[in-house]
Coordinates of C-alpha atoms in Angstrom, one line a residue:
M1 CA -36.1 19.3 21.2
K2 CA -37.7 19.7 24.5
T3 CA -40.5 22.1 25.2
S4 CA -40.8 24.5 28.2
R5 CA -43.1 23.8 31.2
R6 CA -44.6 27.2 30.5
S7 CA -45.9 26.0 27.1
A8 CA -48.1 23.3 28.7
V9 CA -51.2 25.4 28.4
D10 CA -54.7 23.8 28.0
P11 CA -56.4 23.9 24.6
F12 CA -59.1 26.4 23.9
I13 CA -62.0 24.0 23.8
V14 CA -64.2 26.2 21.7
M15 CA -61.6 26.0 18.9
D16 CA -61.9 22.2 19.1
V17 CA -65.7 22.5 18.8
M18 CA -65.2 24.8 15.8
E19 CA -63.0 22.1 14.2
A20 CA -65.6 19.4 14.9
A21 CA -68.3 21.6 13.4
R22 CA -66.1 22.3 10.3
A23 CA -65.5 18.5 9.8
A24 CA -69.3 18.0 10.0
E25 CA -69.8 20.7 7.4
D26 CA -67.1 19.2 5.1
A27 CA -69.1 16.0 5.3
G28 CA -72.1 17.8 3.9
R29 CA -74.0 18.7 7.1
H30 CA -75.6 22.1 7.8
I31 CA -74.3 23.3 11.2
I32 CA -75.7 26.2 13.2
H33 CA -72.9 28.0 14.9
M34 CA -73.6 28.9 18.5
E35 CA -70.1 28.1 19.8
V36 CA -67.9 31.0 18.9
G37 CA -68.0 34.8 19.7
Q38 CA -67.8 35.7 16.0
P39 CA -70.1 38.4 14.7
G40 CA -72.0 37.3 11.7
T41 CA -71.2 40.6 10.0
G42 CA -67.9 41.8 8.6
A43 CA -66.0 45.1 9.1
P44 CA -68.0 48.2 8.3
R45 CA -68.0 49.1 4.6
A46 CA -66.2 52.4 5.2
A47 CA -63.4 50.5 7.0
T48 CA -62.7 48.3 4.0
D49 CA -63.1 51.3 1.6
A50 CA -60.5 53.3 3.7
L51 CA -58.1 50.4 3.5
A52 CA -58.5 50.1 -0.3
R53 CA -57.6 53.7 -0.7
A54 CA -54.6 53.4 1.7
M55 CA -53.3 50.4 -0.2
N56 CA -53.5 52.4 -3.5
D57 CA -51.8 55.4 -1.9
G58 CA -48.6 53.6 -1.0
P59 CA -47.0 50.8 1.1
L60 CA -48.3 50.1 4.6
G61 CA -45.1 49.8 6.6
Y62 CA -44.4 49.9 10.3
T63 CA -46.2 52.4 12.5
V64 CA -44.8 53.6 15.8
A65 CA -45.2 51.0 18.5
L66 CA -48.0 52.8 20.3
G67 CA -50.1 53.0 17.1
L68 CA -51.2 55.6 14.6
P69 CA -51.6 59.0 16.3
A70 CA -54.9 59.6 14.6
L71 CA -56.3 56.3 15.8
R72 CA -55.2 56.9 19.4
A73 CA -56.8 60.4 19.3
R74 CA -60.0 59.0 17.9
I75 CA -60.2 56.3 20.6
A76 CA -59.6 58.9 23.3
Q77 CA -62.5 61.0 21.8
M78 CA -64.7 57.9 22.1
Y79 CA -64.2 57.9 25.8
G80 CA -65.6 61.4 26.0
D81 CA -68.5 60.6 23.7
W82 CA -69.5 57.3 25.5
Y83 CA -68.5 57.9 29.1
N84 CA -67.8 61.6 29.5
V85 CA -64.2 60.7 30.4
D86 CA -61.5 63.2 29.4
L87 CA -58.8 60.9 28.2
D88 CA -55.3 62.0 27.1
P89 CA -54.6 60.2 23.8
S90 CA -51.0 59.6 25.0
R91 CA -52.3 57.0 27.3
V92 CA -53.8 54.9 24.5
V93 CA -51.8 52.0 23.2
V94 CA -52.9 50.3 20.0
T95 CA -52.4 46.5 20.3
S96 CA -52.5 43.4 18.1
G97 CA -56.0 42.6 19.3
S98 CA -57.0 42.3 22.9
S99 CA -54.8 39.3 23.2
G100 CA -51.8 41.5 22.5
G101 CA -53.1 43.8 25.2
F102 CA -53.2 41.0 27.7
I103 CA -49.6 39.9 27.0
L104 CA -48.4 43.5 27.3
A105 CA -50.4 44.2 30.5
F106 CA -49.4 41.0 32.3
T107 CA -45.7 41.5 31.3
A108 CA -45.7 45.1 32.4
L109 CA -47.5 44.6 35.7
F110 CA -46.4 41.2 37.1
D111 CA -43.2 39.4 38.0
T112 CA -42.6 35.6 37.7
G113 CA -44.7 33.7 40.1
D114 CA -47.1 36.5 40.9
R115 CA -50.7 35.5 41.7
V116 CA -53.4 37.2 39.5
A117 CA -57.0 36.7 40.4
I118 CA -59.6 36.1 37.7
G119 CA -63.3 35.5 37.9
A120 CA -64.7 32.1 37.1
P121 CA -66.5 31.6 34.8
G122 CA -64.2 33.8 32.7
Y123 CA -62.4 34.0 29.3
P124 CA -60.1 31.0 29.3
S125 CA -57.1 32.6 27.6
Y126 CA -56.5 34.8 30.7
R127 CA -55.5 31.7 32.6
Q128 CA -53.4 30.2 29.8
I129 CA -51.6 33.5 29.0
L130 CA -50.8 33.9 32.6
R131 CA -49.4 30.3 32.8
A132 CA -47.3 30.8 29.7
L133 CA -45.8 33.9 31.3
D134 CA -45.0 31.9 34.5
L135 CA -47.6 33.7 36.5
Q136 CA -50.2 32.0 38.6
A137 CA -53.9 32.4 37.8
V138 CA -56.1 32.3 40.9
D139 CA -59.7 31.5 40.1
L140 CA -62.5 33.3 42.0
P141 CA -65.6 31.1 41.7
A142 CA -68.2 33.8 41.2
A143 CA -71.7 33.0 42.7
P144 CA -74.9 32.9 40.7
E145 CA -76.4 35.4 43.2
N146 CA -73.7 37.8 42.2
R147 CA -74.5 37.2 38.5
Y148 CA -71.2 35.3 38.1
Q149 CA -69.2 38.5 38.7
P150 CA -66.5 38.6 41.4
V151 CA -67.0 40.6 44.6
P152 CA -64.4 41.9 47.1
A153 CA -65.2 39.1 49.6
D154 CA -64.1 36.5 47.0
F155 CA -60.4 37.6 47.4
A156 CA -60.4 39.4 50.8
D157 CA -58.1 36.8 52.4
M158 CA -55.9 36.3 49.3
D159 CA -52.4 37.4 48.6
I160 CA -52.7 38.7 45.0
A161 CA -50.7 41.0 42.8
G162 CA -53.6 41.8 40.5
L163 CA -57.3 41.3 39.7
M164 CA -58.7 40.9 36.1
V165 CA -62.4 41.5 35.5
A166 CA -64.6 41.6 32.4
S167 CA -67.8 43.6 32.0
P168 CA -69.8 42.7 29.9
A169 CA -68.4 39.2 30.7
N170 CA -67.6 36.2 28.6
P171 CA -69.4 33.7 28.9
T172 CA -72.2 35.2 30.9
G173 CA -72.8 38.7 29.4
T174 CA -73.4 40.1 32.9
M175 CA -72.1 43.6 33.8
L176 CA -70.7 45.5 36.7
D177 CA -72.4 48.8 37.6
Q178 CA -70.4 51.7 38.9
R179 CA -70.8 50.8 42.5
A180 CA -69.7 47.2 42.0
M181 CA -66.8 48.3 39.7
G182 CA -65.7 50.8 42.3
A183 CA -65.8 48.3 45.1
L184 CA -63.5 45.9 43.2
I185 CA -61.1 48.7 42.4
D186 CA -60.9 49.9 46.0
A187 CA -60.4 46.4 47.3
T188 CA -57.7 45.7 44.8
H189 CA -55.8 48.9 45.5
A190 CA -56.1 48.4 49.2
K191 CA -54.0 45.2 48.7
G192 CA -51.4 47.2 46.7
A193 CA -52.5 45.1 43.6
S194 CA -53.1 46.1 40.0
F195 CA -56.5 46.3 38.4
I196 CA -57.2 45.2 34.8
S197 CA -60.5 45.7 33.1
D198 CA -61.4 43.7 30.0
E199 CA -64.0 45.9 28.2
I200 CA -63.9 44.1 24.8
Y201 CA -67.8 43.9 24.7
H202 CA -68.5 47.5 25.4
G203 CA -70.9 48.9 22.9
I204 CA -72.9 45.6 22.9
E205 CA -75.3 46.5 25.8
Y206 CA -79.1 46.2 26.0
E207 CA -80.6 48.0 28.9
A208 CA -77.8 50.1 30.5
K209 CA -74.5 51.5 29.3
A210 CA -71.4 49.5 30.5
V211 CA -69.2 51.2 33.0
T212 CA -65.5 51.7 32.1
A213 CA -63.0 51.5 34.9
L214 CA -61.8 54.9 33.8
E215 CA -64.9 56.4 35.2
V216 CA -63.7 55.3 38.6
T217 CA -59.9 55.6 38.5
D218 CA -56.9 56.4 36.3
E219 CA -54.9 53.7 38.1
A220 CA -56.1 50.8 36.0
Y221 CA -55.3 49.0 32.8
V222 CA -58.3 49.0 30.4
I223 CA -58.2 46.6 27.5
N224 CA -60.6 46.7 24.5
S225 CA -60.7 45.6 20.9
F226 CA -62.3 46.2 17.5
S227 CA -63.3 42.6 17.3
K228 CA -66.8 42.6 18.8
Y229 CA -68.8 45.9 18.6
F230 CA -66.8 46.9 15.5
S231 CA -67.2 43.4 14.0
M232 CA -63.5 43.1 13.1
T233 CA -62.4 39.8 14.7
G234 CA -59.9 38.7 12.0
W235 CA -58.2 42.1 11.7
R236 CA -56.4 41.7 15.0
V237 CA -56.4 45.2 16.3
G238 CA -57.3 46.5 19.8
W239 CA -56.2 49.0 22.3
M240 CA -55.2 49.5 25.9
V241 CA -55.4 52.5 28.2
V242 CA -52.7 52.7 30.9
P243 CA -51.8 55.1 33.6
P244 CA -49.6 58.0 32.5
D245 CA -46.5 56.7 34.2
H246 CA -46.9 53.3 32.5
V247 CA -46.9 54.5 28.9
R248 CA -43.2 54.3 28.4
V249 CA -43.0 50.9 30.1
V250 CA -45.6 49.5 27.8
E251 CA -44.1 51.2 24.8
R252 CA -40.7 49.5 25.3
L253 CA -42.4 46.1 25.6
A254 CA -44.5 46.7 22.5
Q255 CA -41.5 47.8 20.5
N256 CA -39.8 44.5 21.2
M257 CA -42.7 42.1 21.3
F258 CA -44.8 43.3 18.4
I259 CA -43.1 46.3 16.8
C260 CA -46.6 47.5 16.1
A261 CA -50.2 46.4 15.5
P262 CA -50.9 45.7 11.8
H263 CA -50.9 49.0 9.9
A264 CA -53.7 47.9 7.6
A265 CA -56.0 47.0 10.5
Q266 CA -55.3 50.3 12.1
V267 CA -56.4 52.2 9.0
A268 CA -59.6 50.2 8.8
A269 CA -60.2 50.6 12.6
L270 CA -60.0 54.4 12.4
A271 CA -62.6 54.5 9.7
A272 CA -64.8 52.0 11.5
M273 CA -65.2 54.3 14.5
D274 CA -67.4 56.7 12.4
C275 CA -69.8 54.0 11.1
E276 CA -72.4 54.3 13.8
D277 CA -75.4 53.7 11.6
E278 CA -74.0 50.4 10.4
L279 CA -72.8 49.3 13.9
Q280 CA -76.2 50.1 15.4
A281 CA -77.9 48.0 12.7
N282 CA -75.7 45.1 13.9
M283 CA -77.0 45.9 17.4
D284 CA -80.5 45.6 16.2
V285 CA -79.7 42.0 15.1
Y286 CA -78.2 41.2 18.5
R287 CA -81.2 42.6 20.3
A288 CA -83.5 40.5 18.2
N289 CA -81.3 37.4 18.7
R290 CA -81.2 38.0 22.5
A291 CA -85.0 38.1 22.7
L292 CA -85.2 34.9 20.8
M293 CA -82.7 33.2 23.1
L294 CA -84.3 34.3 26.3
D295 CA -87.6 33.0 25.0
G296 CA -86.4 29.9 23.2
L297 CA -83.8 28.4 25.5
P298 CA -86.2 27.9 28.4
K299 CA -88.8 26.5 26.0
A300 CA -86.2 24.0 24.9
G301 CA -85.4 23.0 28.5
F302 CA -82.4 25.2 29.3
T303 CA -84.1 27.0 32.1
K304 CA -81.2 28.0 34.4
I305 CA -79.7 31.0 32.7
A306 CA -78.3 34.4 33.6
P307 CA -80.0 36.9 31.3
P308 CA -77.2 38.8 29.6
D309 CA -76.8 42.6 30.1
G310 CA -74.3 42.8 27.2
A311 CA -72.1 40.8 24.8
F312 CA -73.9 38.0 22.8
Y313 CA -73.8 34.9 25.0
V314 CA -76.1 33.0 27.3
Y315 CA -74.6 30.9 30.0
A316 CA -76.7 27.9 31.1
D317 CA -76.5 25.6 34.1
V318 CA -77.2 22.2 32.7
S319 CA -76.5 20.2 35.9
D320 CA -80.0 18.7 35.6
L321 CA -79.0 17.3 32.2
T322 CA -75.4 16.2 32.5
D323 CA -72.2 16.0 34.6
D324 CA -70.0 16.2 31.5
S325 CA -70.7 19.3 29.3
R326 CA -68.2 18.1 26.7
V327 CA -70.1 15.0 26.1
L328 CA -73.4 16.9 26.0
A329 CA -72.0 19.5 23.6
A330 CA -70.7 16.7 21.3
D331 CA -74.1 15.0 21.4
I332 CA -75.9 18.2 20.5
L333 CA -73.5 18.7 17.6
E334 CA -74.0 15.2 16.4
R335 CA -77.7 14.8 16.8
A336 CA -79.0 18.4 16.4
G337 CA -76.3 20.0 14.1
V338 CA -75.9 22.8 16.6
A339 CA -72.4 23.7 17.8
V340 CA -72.3 25.0 21.4
T341 CA -69.4 25.5 23.9
P342 CA -68.8 23.3 27.0
G343 CA -68.4 25.4 30.1
L344 CA -65.1 23.8 31.0
D345 CA -63.5 26.4 28.8
F346 CA -64.6 29.1 31.3
D347 CA -64.7 27.4 34.7
P348 CA -62.4 24.4 35.3
L349 CA -64.2 23.6 38.6
R350 CA -67.8 23.9 37.7
G351 CA -67.8 24.0 33.9
H352 CA -68.6 20.3 33.5
Q353 CA -72.2 21.3 34.3
T354 CA -72.6 24.4 32.1
L355 CA -72.9 25.4 28.4
R356 CA -72.4 28.7 26.6
F357 CA -74.6 29.6 23.7
S358 CA -73.5 32.4 21.3
Y359 CA -76.1 34.5 19.4
A360 CA -73.7 36.5 17.3
R361 CA -74.9 35.1 14.0
S362 CA -77.9 35.9 11.8
T363 CA -81.4 36.0 13.3
Q364 CA -82.4 33.2 10.9
D365 CA -79.6 31.0 12.2
I366 CA -80.5 31.7 15.8
A367 CA -84.2 30.8 15.1
E368 CA -83.2 27.6 13.4
G369 CA -80.7 26.7 16.1
L370 CA -83.4 27.1 18.8
A371 CA -85.8 24.9 16.9
R372 CA -83.2 22.2 16.6
L373 CA -82.3 22.5 20.3
K374 CA -86.0 22.1 21.2
A375 CA -86.4 19.1 19.0
Y376 CA -83.2 17.6 20.5
M377 CA -84.4 18.1 24.0
D378 CA -87.8 16.8 23.3
A379 CA -86.3 13.6 22.0
R380 CA -84.0 13.0 25.0

């Protein structure tokens, strides 16, 4: 059978790196994982305990498409606690991870062939999901002097139907302050375009609280997930906040595309939201790891980096070392036993000269990885 043109999406390179690392481990090698945004911790203990109780209480069947009412209400409460935003729980849509949110958002907002601007470097699946939906991703090459975040001038002369931003960003960890977020929202709305804010790394911040788009406007789609701050990657549960008049639109799509997010994951997510002590203990690990990275990477020879405001990544310009980041990453894995991600995942134009380092794992692993990277660079 033939396949569709829409299915011709690029591979997610970091997954290929993970597979190469797995093969090396199967061959008996000890690999330090700096390639994937996977917290080294699991779901909070109270989350797994809550699920165990729910499984004993009865079957976990379908929920309503928008998600468990108690979970939607608790998410809305969080916006008051974190941002002083009074959010109506009816605007919260529980999704099958942030990926399910992207699919719902892009389908609800855009028609075939619409042009959607995304910052580069940026999360690669934005581009591939847009392509699979027969939409056109328009890369905005963000400048280092803007800390790799888009600014209104980047799309001032473009015909776009939407703008997608992320703060804290993947792969850079840089954030938009309220002024920068507001400027992007104003410029997008002035074009009659839709604004989507990926806030999946909120909660993982170091020196200032991340700004939600909801502090600026209700006319935006905000997408988040329990994967990162709540350490629940494999549970595949996230959420989306939409304008009041879009709730029914998204509900109809969710009913048909997903039926509902996994009931079991929603039960666990609700309990996870009250595990602040455990979640802050995870943050202590990220803070220690970040300090090690900002000290150790330059000592190893990776000097051109954007210090991250949030998330758990460092993005490095390695143009002085290579013109092929995939080759360099493969050599680091082979010779140093450290898995890192080539920048081509995040920036098709300039990513051949960048690498992303993740520090989401244990502090012991990060220290060992940095020692191996220094030894590798010293031997070059």
